[in-house]
Structures are given as C-alpha cells and as structure tokens.
Coordinates of C-alpha atoms and ligand atoms in Angstrom, one line a residue:
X1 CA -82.5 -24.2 -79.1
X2 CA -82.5 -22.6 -76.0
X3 CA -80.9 -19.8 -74.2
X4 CA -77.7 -17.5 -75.5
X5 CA -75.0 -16.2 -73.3
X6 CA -75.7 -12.9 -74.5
X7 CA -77.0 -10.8 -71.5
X8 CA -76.8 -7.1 -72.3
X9 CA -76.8 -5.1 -69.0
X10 CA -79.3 -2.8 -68.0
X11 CA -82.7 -2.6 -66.8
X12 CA -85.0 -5.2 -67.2
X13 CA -88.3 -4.0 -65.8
X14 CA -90.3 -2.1 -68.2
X15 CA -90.6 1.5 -66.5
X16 CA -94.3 2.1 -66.8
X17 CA -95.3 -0.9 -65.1
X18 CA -94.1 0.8 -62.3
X19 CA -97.2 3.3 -61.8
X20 CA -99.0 -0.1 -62.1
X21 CA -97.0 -1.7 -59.6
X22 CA -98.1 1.5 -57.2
X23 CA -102.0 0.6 -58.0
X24 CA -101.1 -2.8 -57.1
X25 CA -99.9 -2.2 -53.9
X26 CA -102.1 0.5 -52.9
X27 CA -105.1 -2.2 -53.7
X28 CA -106.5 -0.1 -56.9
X29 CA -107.9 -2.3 -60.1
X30 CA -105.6 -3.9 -62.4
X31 CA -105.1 -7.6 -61.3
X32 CA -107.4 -9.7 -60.0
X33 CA -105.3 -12.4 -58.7
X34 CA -106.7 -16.1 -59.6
X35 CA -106.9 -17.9 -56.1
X36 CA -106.2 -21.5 -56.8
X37 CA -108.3 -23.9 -55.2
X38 CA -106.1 -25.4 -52.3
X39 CA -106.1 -28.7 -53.8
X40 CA -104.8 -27.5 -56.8
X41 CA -102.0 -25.5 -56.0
X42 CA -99.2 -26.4 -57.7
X43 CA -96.7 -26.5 -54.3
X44 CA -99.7 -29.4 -53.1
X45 CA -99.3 -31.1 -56.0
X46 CA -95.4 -31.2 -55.8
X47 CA -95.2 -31.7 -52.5
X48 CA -97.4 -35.0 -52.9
X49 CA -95.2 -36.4 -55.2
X50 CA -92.3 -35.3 -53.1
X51 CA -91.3 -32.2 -55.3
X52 CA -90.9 -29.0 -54.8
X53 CA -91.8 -26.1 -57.1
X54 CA -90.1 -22.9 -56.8
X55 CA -89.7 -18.8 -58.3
X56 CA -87.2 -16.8 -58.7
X57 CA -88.0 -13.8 -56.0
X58 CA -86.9 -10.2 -56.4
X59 CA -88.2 -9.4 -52.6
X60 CA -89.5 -5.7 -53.5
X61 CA -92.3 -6.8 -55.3
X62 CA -93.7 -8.7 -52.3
X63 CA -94.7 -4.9 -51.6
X64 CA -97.3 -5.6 -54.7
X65 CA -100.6 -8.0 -53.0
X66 CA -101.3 -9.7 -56.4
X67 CA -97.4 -11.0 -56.4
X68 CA -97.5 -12.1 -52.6
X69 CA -100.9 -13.7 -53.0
X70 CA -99.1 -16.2 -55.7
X71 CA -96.2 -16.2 -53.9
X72 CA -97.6 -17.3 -50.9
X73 CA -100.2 -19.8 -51.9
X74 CA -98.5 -21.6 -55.1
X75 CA -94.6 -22.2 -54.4
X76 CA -92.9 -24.3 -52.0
X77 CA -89.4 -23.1 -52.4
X78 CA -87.8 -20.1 -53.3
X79 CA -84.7 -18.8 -54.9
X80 CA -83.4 -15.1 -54.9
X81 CA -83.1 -14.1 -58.5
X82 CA -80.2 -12.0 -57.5
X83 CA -79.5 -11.4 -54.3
X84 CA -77.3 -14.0 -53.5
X85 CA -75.4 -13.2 -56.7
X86 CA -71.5 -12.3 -56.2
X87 CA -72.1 -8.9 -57.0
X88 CA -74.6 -8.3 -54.6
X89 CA -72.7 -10.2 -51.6
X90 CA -69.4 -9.3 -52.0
X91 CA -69.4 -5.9 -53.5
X92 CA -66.1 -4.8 -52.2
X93 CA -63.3 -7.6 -51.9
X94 CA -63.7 -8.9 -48.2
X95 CA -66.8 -6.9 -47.5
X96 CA -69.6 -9.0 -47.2
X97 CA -73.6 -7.5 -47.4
X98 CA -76.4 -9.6 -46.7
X99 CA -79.2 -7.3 -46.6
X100 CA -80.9 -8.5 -50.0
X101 CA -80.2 -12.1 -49.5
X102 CA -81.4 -11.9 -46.0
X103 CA -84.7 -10.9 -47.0
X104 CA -85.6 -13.7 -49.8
X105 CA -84.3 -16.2 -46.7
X106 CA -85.9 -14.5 -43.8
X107 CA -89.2 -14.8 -46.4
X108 CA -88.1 -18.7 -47.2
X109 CA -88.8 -19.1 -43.5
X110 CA -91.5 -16.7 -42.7
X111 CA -93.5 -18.5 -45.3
X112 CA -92.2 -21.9 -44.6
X113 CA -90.6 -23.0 -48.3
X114 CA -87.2 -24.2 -48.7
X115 CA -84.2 -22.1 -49.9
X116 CA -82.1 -22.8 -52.9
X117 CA -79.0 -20.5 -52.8
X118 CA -77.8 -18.8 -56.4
X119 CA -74.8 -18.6 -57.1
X120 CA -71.5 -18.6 -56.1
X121 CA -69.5 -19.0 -58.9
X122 CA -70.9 -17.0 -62.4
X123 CA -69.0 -15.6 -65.3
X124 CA -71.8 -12.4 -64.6
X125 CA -72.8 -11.0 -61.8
X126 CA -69.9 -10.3 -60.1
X127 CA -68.3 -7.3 -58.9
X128 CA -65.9 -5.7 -60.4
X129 CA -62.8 -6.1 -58.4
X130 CA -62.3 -9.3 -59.7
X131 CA -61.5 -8.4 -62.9
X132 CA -58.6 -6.8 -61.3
X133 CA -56.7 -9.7 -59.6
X134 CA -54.3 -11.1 -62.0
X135 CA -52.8 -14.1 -60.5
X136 CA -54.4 -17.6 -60.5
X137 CA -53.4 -18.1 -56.8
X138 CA -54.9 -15.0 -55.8
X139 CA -58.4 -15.4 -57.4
X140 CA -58.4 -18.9 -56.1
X141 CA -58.0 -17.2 -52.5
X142 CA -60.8 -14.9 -53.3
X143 CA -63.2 -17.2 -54.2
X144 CA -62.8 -19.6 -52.0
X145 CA -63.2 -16.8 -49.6
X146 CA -66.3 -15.3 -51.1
X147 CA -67.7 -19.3 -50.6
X148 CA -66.8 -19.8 -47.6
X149 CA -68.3 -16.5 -46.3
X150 CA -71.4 -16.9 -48.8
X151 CA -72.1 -20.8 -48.5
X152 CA -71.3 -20.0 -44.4
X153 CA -73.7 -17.6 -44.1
X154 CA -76.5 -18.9 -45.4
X155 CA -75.5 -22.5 -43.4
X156 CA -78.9 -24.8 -42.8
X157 CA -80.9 -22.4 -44.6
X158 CA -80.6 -23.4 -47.9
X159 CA -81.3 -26.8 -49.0
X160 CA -78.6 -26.6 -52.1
X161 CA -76.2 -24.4 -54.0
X162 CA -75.8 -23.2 -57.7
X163 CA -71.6 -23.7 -56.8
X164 CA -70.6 -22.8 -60.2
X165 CA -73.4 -21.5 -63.1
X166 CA -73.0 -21.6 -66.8
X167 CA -69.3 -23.4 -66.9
X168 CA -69.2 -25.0 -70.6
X169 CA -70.0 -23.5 -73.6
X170 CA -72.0 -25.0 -75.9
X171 CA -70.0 -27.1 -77.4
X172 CA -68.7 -28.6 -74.4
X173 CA -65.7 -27.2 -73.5
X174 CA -64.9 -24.8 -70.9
X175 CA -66.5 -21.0 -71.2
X176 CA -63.2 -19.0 -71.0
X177 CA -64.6 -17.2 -68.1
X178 CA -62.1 -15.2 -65.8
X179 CA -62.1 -18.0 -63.2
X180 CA -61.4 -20.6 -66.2
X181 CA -58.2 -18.6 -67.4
X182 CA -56.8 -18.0 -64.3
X183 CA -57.2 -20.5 -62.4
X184 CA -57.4 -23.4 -64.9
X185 CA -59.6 -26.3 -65.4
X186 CA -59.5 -27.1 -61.0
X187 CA -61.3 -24.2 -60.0
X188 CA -64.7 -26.0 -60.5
X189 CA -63.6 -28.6 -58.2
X190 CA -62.1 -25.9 -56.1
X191 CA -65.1 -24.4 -55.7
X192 CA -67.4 -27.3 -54.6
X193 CA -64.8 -28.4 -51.8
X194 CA -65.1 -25.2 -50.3
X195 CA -68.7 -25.4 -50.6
X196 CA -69.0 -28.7 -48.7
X197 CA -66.6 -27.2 -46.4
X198 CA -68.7 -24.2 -45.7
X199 CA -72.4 -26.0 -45.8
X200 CA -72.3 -29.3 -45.2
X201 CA -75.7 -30.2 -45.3
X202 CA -76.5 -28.3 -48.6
X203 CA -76.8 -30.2 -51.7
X204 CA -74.0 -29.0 -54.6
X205 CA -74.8 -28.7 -57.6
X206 CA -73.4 -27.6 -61.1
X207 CA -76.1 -25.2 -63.2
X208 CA -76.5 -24.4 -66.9
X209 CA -78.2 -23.3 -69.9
X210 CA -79.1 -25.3 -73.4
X211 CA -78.0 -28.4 -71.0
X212 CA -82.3 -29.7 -71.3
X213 CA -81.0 -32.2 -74.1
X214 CA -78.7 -34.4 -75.0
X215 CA -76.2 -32.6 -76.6
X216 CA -72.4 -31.9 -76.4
X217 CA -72.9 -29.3 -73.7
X218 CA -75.2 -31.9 -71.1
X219 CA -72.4 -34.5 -72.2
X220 CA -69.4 -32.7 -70.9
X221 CA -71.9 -32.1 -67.5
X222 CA -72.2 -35.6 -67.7
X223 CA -68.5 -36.1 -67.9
X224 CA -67.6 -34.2 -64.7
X225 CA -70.5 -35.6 -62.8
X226 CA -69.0 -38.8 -63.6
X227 CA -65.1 -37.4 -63.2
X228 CA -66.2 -35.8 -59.9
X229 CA -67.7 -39.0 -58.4
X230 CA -64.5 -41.6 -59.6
X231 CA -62.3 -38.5 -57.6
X232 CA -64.0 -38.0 -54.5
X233 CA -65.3 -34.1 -55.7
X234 CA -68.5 -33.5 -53.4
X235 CA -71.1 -33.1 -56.2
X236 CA -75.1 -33.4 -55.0
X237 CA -77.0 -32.4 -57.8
X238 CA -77.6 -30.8 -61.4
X239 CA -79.4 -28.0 -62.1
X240 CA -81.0 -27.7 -65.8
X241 CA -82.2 -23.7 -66.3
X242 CA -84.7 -24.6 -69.0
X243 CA -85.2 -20.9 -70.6
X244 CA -86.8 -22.1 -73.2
X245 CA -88.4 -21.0 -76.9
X246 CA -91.8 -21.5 -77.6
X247 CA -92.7 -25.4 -79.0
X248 CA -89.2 -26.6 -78.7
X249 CA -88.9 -28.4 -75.7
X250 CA -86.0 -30.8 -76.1
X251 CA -87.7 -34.6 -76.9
X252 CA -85.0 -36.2 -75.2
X253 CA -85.1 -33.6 -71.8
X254 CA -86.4 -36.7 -69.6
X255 CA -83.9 -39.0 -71.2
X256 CA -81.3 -36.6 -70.2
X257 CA -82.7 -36.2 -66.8
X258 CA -82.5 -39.5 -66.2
X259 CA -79.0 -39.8 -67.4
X260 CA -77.8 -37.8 -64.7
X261 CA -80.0 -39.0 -62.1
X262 CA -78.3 -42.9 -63.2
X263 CA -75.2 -41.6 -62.2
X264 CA -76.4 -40.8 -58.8
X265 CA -76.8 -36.9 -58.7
X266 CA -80.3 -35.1 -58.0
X267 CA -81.5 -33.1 -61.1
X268 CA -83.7 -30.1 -60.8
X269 CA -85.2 -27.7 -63.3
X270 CA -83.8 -24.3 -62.1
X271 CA -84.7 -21.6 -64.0
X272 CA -87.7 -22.6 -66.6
X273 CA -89.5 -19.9 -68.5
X274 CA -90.9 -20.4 -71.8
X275 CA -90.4 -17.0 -74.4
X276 CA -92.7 -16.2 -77.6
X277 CA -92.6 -13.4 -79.7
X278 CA -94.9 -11.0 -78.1
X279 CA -97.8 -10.1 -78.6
X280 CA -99.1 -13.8 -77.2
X281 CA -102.7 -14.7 -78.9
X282 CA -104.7 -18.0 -77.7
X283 CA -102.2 -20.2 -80.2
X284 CA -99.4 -19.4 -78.6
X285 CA -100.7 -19.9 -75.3
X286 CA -101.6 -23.3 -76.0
X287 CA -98.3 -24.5 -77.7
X288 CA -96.9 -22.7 -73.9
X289 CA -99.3 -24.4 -71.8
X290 CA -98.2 -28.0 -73.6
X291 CA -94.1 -26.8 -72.9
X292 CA -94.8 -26.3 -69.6
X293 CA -96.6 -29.5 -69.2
X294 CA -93.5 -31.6 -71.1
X295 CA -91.3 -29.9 -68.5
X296 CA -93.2 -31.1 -65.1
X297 CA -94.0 -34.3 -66.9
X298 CA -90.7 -35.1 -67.4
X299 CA -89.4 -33.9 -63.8
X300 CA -92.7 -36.0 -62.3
X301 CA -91.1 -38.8 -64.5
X302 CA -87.5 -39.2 -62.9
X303 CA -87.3 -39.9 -59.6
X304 CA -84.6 -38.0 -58.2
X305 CA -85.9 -34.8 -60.2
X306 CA -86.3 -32.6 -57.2
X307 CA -88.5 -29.9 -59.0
X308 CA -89.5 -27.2 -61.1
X309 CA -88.3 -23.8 -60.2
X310 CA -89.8 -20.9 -62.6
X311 CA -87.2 -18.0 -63.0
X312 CA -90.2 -15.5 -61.9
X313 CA -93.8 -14.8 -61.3
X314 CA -95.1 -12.7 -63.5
X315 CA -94.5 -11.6 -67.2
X316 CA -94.9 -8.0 -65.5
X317 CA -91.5 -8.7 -64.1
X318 CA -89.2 -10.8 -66.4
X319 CA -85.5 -10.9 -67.5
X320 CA -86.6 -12.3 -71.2
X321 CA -87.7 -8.9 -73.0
X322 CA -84.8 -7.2 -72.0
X323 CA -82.1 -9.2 -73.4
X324 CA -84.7 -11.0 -76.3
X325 CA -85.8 -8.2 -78.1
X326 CA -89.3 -9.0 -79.7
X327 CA -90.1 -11.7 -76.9
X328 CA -91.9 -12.2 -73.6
X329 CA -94.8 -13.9 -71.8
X330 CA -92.6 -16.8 -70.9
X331 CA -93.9 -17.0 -67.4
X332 CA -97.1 -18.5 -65.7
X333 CA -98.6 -15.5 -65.1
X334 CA -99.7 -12.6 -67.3
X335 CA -98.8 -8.6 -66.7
X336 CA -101.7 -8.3 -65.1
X337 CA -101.1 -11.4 -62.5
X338 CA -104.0 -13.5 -64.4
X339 CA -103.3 -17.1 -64.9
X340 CA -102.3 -18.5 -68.0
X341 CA -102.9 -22.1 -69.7
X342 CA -99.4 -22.4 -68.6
X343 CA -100.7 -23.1 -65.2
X344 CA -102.7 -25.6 -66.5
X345 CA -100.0 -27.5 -68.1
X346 CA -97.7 -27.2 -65.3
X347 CA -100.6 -28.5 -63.1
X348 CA -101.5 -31.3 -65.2
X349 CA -97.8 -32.2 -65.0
X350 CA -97.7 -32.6 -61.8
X351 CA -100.2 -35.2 -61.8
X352 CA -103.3 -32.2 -61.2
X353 CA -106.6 -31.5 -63.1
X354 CA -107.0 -28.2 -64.9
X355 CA -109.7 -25.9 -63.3
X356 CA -108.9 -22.6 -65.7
X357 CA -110.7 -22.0 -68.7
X358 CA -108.3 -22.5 -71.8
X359 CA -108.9 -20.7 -74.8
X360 CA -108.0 -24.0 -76.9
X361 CA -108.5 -27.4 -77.1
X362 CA -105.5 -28.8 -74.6
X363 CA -103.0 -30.1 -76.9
X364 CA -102.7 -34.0 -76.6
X365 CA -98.9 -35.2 -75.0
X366 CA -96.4 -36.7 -77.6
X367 CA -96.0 -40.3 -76.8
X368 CA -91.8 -41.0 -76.0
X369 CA -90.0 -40.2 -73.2
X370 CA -91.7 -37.6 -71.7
X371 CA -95.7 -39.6 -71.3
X372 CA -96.4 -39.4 -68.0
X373 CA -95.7 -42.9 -65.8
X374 CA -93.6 -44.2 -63.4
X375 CA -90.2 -45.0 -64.2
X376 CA -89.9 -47.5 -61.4
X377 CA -91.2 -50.8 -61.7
X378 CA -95.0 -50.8 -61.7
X379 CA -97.7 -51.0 -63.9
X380 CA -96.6 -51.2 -68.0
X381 CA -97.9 -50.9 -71.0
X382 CA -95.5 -52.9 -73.2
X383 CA -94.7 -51.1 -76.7
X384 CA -96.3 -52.1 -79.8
X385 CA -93.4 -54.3 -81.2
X386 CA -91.8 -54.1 -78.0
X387 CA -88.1 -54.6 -77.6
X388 CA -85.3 -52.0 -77.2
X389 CA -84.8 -48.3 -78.2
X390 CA -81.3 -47.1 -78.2
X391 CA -80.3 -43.8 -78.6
X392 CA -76.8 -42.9 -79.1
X393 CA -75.2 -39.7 -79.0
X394 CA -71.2 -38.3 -79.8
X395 CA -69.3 -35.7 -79.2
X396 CA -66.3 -35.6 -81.5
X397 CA -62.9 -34.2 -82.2
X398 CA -60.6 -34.8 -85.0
X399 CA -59.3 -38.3 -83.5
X400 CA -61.7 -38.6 -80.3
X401 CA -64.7 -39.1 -79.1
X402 CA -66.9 -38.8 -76.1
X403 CA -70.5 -41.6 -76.3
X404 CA -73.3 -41.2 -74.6
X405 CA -76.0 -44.6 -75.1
X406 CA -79.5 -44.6 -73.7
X407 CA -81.0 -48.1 -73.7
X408 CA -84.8 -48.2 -72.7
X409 CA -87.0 -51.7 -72.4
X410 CA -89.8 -50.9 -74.9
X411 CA -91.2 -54.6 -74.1
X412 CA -93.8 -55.8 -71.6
X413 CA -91.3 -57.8 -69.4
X414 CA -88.6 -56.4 -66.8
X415 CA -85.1 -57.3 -67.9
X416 CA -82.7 -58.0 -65.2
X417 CA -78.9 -57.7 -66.3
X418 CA -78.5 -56.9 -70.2
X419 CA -75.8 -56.9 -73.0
X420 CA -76.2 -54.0 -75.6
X421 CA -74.0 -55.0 -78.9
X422 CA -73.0 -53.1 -81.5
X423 CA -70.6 -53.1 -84.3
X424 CA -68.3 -49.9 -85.4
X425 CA -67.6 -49.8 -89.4
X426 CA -64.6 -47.5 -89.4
X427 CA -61.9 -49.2 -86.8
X428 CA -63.2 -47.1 -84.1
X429 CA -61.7 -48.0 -80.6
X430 CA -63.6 -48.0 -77.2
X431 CA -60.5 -46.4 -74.6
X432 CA -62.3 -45.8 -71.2
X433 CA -66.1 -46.5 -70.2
X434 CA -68.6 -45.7 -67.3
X435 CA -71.8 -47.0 -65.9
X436 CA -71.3 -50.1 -68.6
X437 CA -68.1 -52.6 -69.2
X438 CA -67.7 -52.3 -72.8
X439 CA -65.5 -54.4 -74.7
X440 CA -63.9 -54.6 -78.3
X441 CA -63.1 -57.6 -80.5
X442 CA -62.1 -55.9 -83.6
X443 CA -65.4 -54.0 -84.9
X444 CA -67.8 -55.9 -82.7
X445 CA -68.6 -53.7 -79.6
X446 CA -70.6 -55.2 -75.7
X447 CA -71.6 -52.9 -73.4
X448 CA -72.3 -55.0 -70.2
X449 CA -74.6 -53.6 -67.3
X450 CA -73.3 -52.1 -64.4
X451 CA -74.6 -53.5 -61.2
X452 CA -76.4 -50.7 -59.8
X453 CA -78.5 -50.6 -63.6
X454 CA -79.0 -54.2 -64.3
X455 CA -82.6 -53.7 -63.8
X456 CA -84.7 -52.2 -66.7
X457 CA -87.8 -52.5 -66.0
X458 CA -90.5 -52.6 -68.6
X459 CA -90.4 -49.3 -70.1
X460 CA -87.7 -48.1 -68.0
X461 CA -84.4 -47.0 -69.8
X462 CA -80.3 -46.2 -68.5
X463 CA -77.6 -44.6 -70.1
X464 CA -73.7 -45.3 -70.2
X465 CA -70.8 -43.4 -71.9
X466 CA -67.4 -44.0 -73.1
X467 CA -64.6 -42.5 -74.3
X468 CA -62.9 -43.7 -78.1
X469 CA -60.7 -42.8 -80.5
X470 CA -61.3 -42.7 -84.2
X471 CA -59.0 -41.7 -87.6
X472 CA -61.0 -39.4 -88.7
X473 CA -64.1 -40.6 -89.6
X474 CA -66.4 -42.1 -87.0
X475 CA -70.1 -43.0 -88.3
X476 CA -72.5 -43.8 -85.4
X477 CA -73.6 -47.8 -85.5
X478 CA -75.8 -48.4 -88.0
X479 CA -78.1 -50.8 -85.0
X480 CA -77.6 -52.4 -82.1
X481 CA -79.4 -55.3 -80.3
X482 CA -80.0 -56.0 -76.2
X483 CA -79.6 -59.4 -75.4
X484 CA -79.9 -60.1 -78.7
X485 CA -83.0 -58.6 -79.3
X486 CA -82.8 -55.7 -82.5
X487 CA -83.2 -52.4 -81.1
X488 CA -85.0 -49.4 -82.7
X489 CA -82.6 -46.5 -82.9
X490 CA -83.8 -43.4 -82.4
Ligands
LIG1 O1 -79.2 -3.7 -59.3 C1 -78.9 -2.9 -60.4 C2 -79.3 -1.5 -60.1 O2 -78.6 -1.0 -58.9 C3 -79.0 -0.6 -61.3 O3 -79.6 0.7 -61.1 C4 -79.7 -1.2 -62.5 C5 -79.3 -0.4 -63.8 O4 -79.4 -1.2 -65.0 O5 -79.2 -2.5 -62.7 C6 -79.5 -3.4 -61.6 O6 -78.9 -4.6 -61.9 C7 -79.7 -5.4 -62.7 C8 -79.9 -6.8 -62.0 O7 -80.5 -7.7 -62.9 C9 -80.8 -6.6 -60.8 O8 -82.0 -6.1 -61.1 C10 -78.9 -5.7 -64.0 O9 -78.8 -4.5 -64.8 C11 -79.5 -6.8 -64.8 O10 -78.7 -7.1 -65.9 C12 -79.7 -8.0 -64.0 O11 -80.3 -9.0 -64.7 C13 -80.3 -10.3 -64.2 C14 -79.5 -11.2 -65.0 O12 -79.5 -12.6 -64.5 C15 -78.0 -10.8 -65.0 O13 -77.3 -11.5 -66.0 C16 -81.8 -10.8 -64.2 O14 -82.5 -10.0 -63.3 C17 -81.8 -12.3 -63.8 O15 -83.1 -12.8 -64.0 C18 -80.8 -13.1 -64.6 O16 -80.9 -14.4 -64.1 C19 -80.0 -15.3 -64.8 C20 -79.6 -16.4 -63.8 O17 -79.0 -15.7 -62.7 C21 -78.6 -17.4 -64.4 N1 -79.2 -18.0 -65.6 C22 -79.7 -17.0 -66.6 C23 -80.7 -16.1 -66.0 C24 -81.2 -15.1 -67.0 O18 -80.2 -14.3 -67.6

C-alpha cells in the first residue's frame, strides 16, 4: 500500500506552528538545526555516485533560518511543491503568472541545485476554467498552450518535467480525469510532444503514485514507456512518488526500478515521504529510518536512478496530516527541524556512515533485491544454490493478459545471451512481446534475450513483457528454467 487519490482541499499547515515559524525566523529558541558534517551531507554523497537528492520547496519558508540552513547545505536539486502547478501558472485561461515559480528557480540557481519542473498535466491543481471547456479540440488547444508557455518558460532551467502526473488508476487503466474524457486516450502523448517542442533539453517524464512495485498500475507505466518508444513519443524518464506507509516498502521497488530503466528511460524517486500514525516513539523511528534506507539503497542500486527527491523538509510543514488524518512525521526532519534516524538511513543508502545518535539498534537490511551492490558487472557474491530467480507478474482481464517476467542470475558466473522456458497449463497464447522474442509450441513457452539484455551478470537481473490471451482461466507457470537451469520463483 501506498498513497490514495483522495486529497481533500484545504489547508495543510497546522496554524499554530505559525507563531513558531515567527520565533524561527526572528532567531528565538525552538530549533537547533543539526549541521551535518560536509562529508556527510546527503547532496555529497549523491552527487559522488552521480545522484541527486532533492525537496519539495514552498519558497516562504526560506524566511525561517532552520529551513534554509537544511535547505542550503543538504539538497542538490529542488522542485516547487506547487508553484509550478497549473493552478498557480495559468490562473486565468491565457494569463500566465510566474511570480511563485520564479522564485523556487531563481533559488535553484542562487544556490546552485538543479531544477525539476512539476507539473504540467494533473487531474488537481488546476484552475478552474478548465472545467468549463467542453470540447476535446478545445482542451487539447489549451493545454498544449499552457505547455508550451509553462515548459517555454522555464526553458534550460529545469533539468526535467512531471509532463503528465497521476494518469492510471490503480488498476491500470486510465484515471477518467477531465483531460482523459475529453480528449481521449492521445492527450498523454499530446502532451509530451509539446513538451519536447517547448524544452528540448529537459528530460520528460510520466509521474505516479502506488507505481514503487510491481503491480498492475507500474505495468500499464511500463506499457506506454514501451508503446511510447516503438512510436517515436519523446519520453526521458519515470518518476516513482513513493509516499509511503510506515514498514511497507515495496520488496520488489528496485526490481521495478530496474524494469523501467531496461527499457531505456531514467527513473527517479519524486516525491518520497514515509507516514506513521502520530505520535512517532523511538520504534517507529527505526522501522522509518530502515524505509528510508530501502528507498536510497534501491535508487543507489540502478543505474539510471537519477535520485531521491523528499516531498518536503520538515514534518513542521507536510501535506500527509492534512489529507491522512491520524498520521505524520513522514519526513527527515522533525517539527522542530532536529534530525531524525531517517537521515541516517537515507545517508547510509547512499553509500554514507551514520554520525546521529539513534535511539535503536539500526535495523539490519533484508537480503533480495534491494542489498546494497552494483548492478553492473563487478564484484559478486554468488547465491547459496545459485541459479535463477524469476518473478512473474499479470495483469488480467476476462480473455487477456498483460506479463511482466524478471529474470535475475543468482549464480557466481556472468551469463551472456539466455533462454527463459516455461510451460502454460491452460492453452494460454503469447500474442505480442517486448524486450524478449518469445515463442509458443503448444503449451511450451521461450523467451529469447533481446540484444541490448543478453548480458546478466552475476547477480544482475532484466525484465521482459508480453501480451496473451487466455479463456478464462490463466494460472501463472508453475516454474521456469534459464538455459536450462531450474529457477526459483519468487
Ligand atoms: O494556495 C492556496 C491558498 O491561497 C488558500 O488560501 C488555501 C486555502 O486552503 O489553499 C492554498 O492551496 C493549497 C495548496 O496546497 C498550496 O498551499 C491547497 O489548499 C492544498 O490542497 C494544496 O495541497 C498540495 C496538494 O499537492 C494538492 O493536491 C500540497 O501542498 C502538495 O504537497 C501536494 O503535492 C502532491 C503532488 O503535487 C503530486 N503527488 C501527490 C502530492 C501529495 O498530495
């Protein structure tokens, strides 16, 4: 479980932090803000593995020093929580105001971190004329407008795009947002050519919620990624928000990662927060502190995972208790701007050490796909019983089906080019494939490599996907074997 799409409007900053917030900035006692040792920051330890890590920025609380201090010092990129939002830019049809969006960029490059632009196309957050226009052709015309002005304005600023946000629902078809009824299934395609036309250089990309695992919901990201790239639709990148719940951090997220990243798209963690039921006492801290850790260890793990962006600061200042009722502290750092073990497990991560006291005993990693080390060839430790570990995934419909198959090298030795068999016990028929040739005699099932994936390195793992038909009943293969090797199934 992750995130809902239930976002009741209204405030979300708790009014009497406010008088705090005053104390803050006029320098009175409340926060003491922890000054990380330069070498363990955790933008220097990104930026040595060629990351970035990011916030979400509301710019008014740079006004508070505590907030700027962390700011400043810990985060390499940056990401305006709302300004950029459709709402705020495009407030009236054809009027265009820049004034809050201007700031989080003109502090991108005051303070020399990247900018990641958020987001042109969302079912929320945007303004209320647009409910009004009726007519598919007309909406298209007003987004592609609102894009071009948007995505031109903020032109070799930002180094990507949020194009379209929270597209699928969670069973992976299309959210029936206004853009989806009126328009029709193009206007995600729509809307990245017109980003690309607008901002060349930025990297596009496609951003959603509950999409950490594999599930029906990544899958049908998975899909257009693929779709997008057979057609020629400009797509750079996919953004994973990771709000997530306390302890349940999806086993599979750096599986899934890499799933995406095989089909030759960036990946990035946008939006990551981790929520508990408040109050937080030292147990919960710890179980947060070993999320966050899963979350940078599996970004560290895939190569093209550009980052970690946190979606905020502070729990001071934080979307979750307003639309979660009963839940909070999902951030790194406490009302008060004092680090939490979060940091610690973010750090570690990263590849860091932990300098801040924990209140527990840090919580050992869980072997699998998220252990920290390199994906790329390089040094191995080969798997007790080594082999192959397949994992295979479906989303169904009465007669269909969509496949997703992750194949990792659990032995000691590199494999170079590979065979993955199966057998199907209910007449199940492969009808279209992708990243793999598969083919059918009768039940007995090949998946071929691709050429681009016919290395696995000792431990190192792929993923392919097809599409099949079935009559009703379609049980997932009861094993599989690489090269004809058995495979664990996981
Ligand atoms: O700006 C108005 C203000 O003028 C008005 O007085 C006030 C009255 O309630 O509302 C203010 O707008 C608020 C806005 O944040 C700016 O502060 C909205 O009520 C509030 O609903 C809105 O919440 C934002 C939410 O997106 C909107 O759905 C959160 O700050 C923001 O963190 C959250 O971010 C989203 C990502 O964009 C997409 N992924 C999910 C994530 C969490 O919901």
């Amino acid at each position: 479980m992750t995130d809902d799409s239930k976002r009741p409007p209204g405030r979300h900053r708790r009014p009497l932090l406010a008088a705090a917030a005053v104390l803050l900035a006029t320098g009175a006692a409340i926060a003491v803000p922890h000054l990380a040792d330069a070498a363990t920051t955790l933008q220097s330890l990104a930026a040595a593995k060629g990351k970035t890590v990011g916030f979400a920025l509301t710019s008014s609380y740079l006004s508070e020093a505590a907030y700027k201090n962390i700011a400043d010092t810990e985060f390499n990129l940056v990401v305006a929580e709302n300004a950029m939002k459709w709402s705020e830019t495009e407030p009236s049809r054809n009027s265009f105001t820049y004034t809050a969006g201007d700031a989080v960029a003109n502090y991108a490059a005051s303070s020399g971190k990247q900018l990641y632009g958020h987001a042109l196309v969302w079912h929320q957050q945007y303004p209320g004329w647009v409910d009004g226009i009726s007519s598919g052709t007309d909406l298209l015309a007003a987004m592609k407008n609102h894009i071009a002005n948007v995505a031109g304005h903020y032109a070799g600023k930002v180094v990507a795009w949020d194009v379209v946000n929270e597209a699928f629902e969670d069973n992976g078809s299309r959210r029936q947002s206004i853009f989806q009824q009126r328009i029709g299934n193009s206007y995600i395609e729509e809307a990245f050519k017109a980003a690309r036309a607008a901002d060349p250089a930025a990297k596009l990309c496609i951003n959603d919620y509950s999409t950490d695992g594999i599930n029906a919901k990544s899958t049908a990201i998975l899909n257009l990624v693929q779709d997008f790239k057979a057609r020629g639709v400009p797509i750079d990148c996919v953004g994973f928000q990771a709000h997530l719940i306390l302890g349940q951090v999806p086993s599979d997220l750096q599986a899934n990662l890499q799933r995406f990243a095989n089909l030759g798209v960036d990946v990035r963690i946008t939006e990551l927060d981790v929520r508990m039921t408040t109050p937080s006492d030292a147990s919960k801290l710890a179980t947060q502190k070993s999320d966050f850790q899963k979350v940078f260890t599996a970004c560290a793990n895939v190569t093209r995972c550009t980052g970690v962006t946190v979606w905020g600061i502070t729990d001071r200042y934080s979307w979750v208790p307003e639309v979660f009722s009963g839940y909070g502290a999902a951030l790194i750092w406490d009302d008060n701007y004092n680090r939490k073990p979060a940091y610690d497990g973010a750090a570690a991560g990263f590849g860091g050490t932990t300098t801040t006291p924990t209140p527990t005993t840090p919580t050992p990693t869980t072997p699998g796909p998220t252990t920290p080390g390199p994906t790329t060839p390089g040094p191995t430790t080969p798997a007790p019983g080594g082999g192959c570990a397949v994992g295979y995934t479906v989303n169904q419909w009465n007669t269909g089906f969509t496949a997703t198959v992750n194949v990792k090298n659990t032995s000691g030795t590199a494999i170079n080019g590979w065979t993955l068999a199966w057998s199907y016990s209910a007449g199940q028929t492969v009808t279209q494939s992708w990243s793999a040739t598969v083919t059918q005699s009768g039940s007995a099932v090949t998946a071929a490599n691709a050429a681009w994936n016919a290395a696995l390195p000792a431990g190192g793992s792929t993923s392919f996907g097809f599409n099949g038909s079935h009559s009703g009943s379609n049980p997932a293969p009861a094993a599989f074997s690489l090269n004809g090797t058995a495979c664990t199934v996981a």
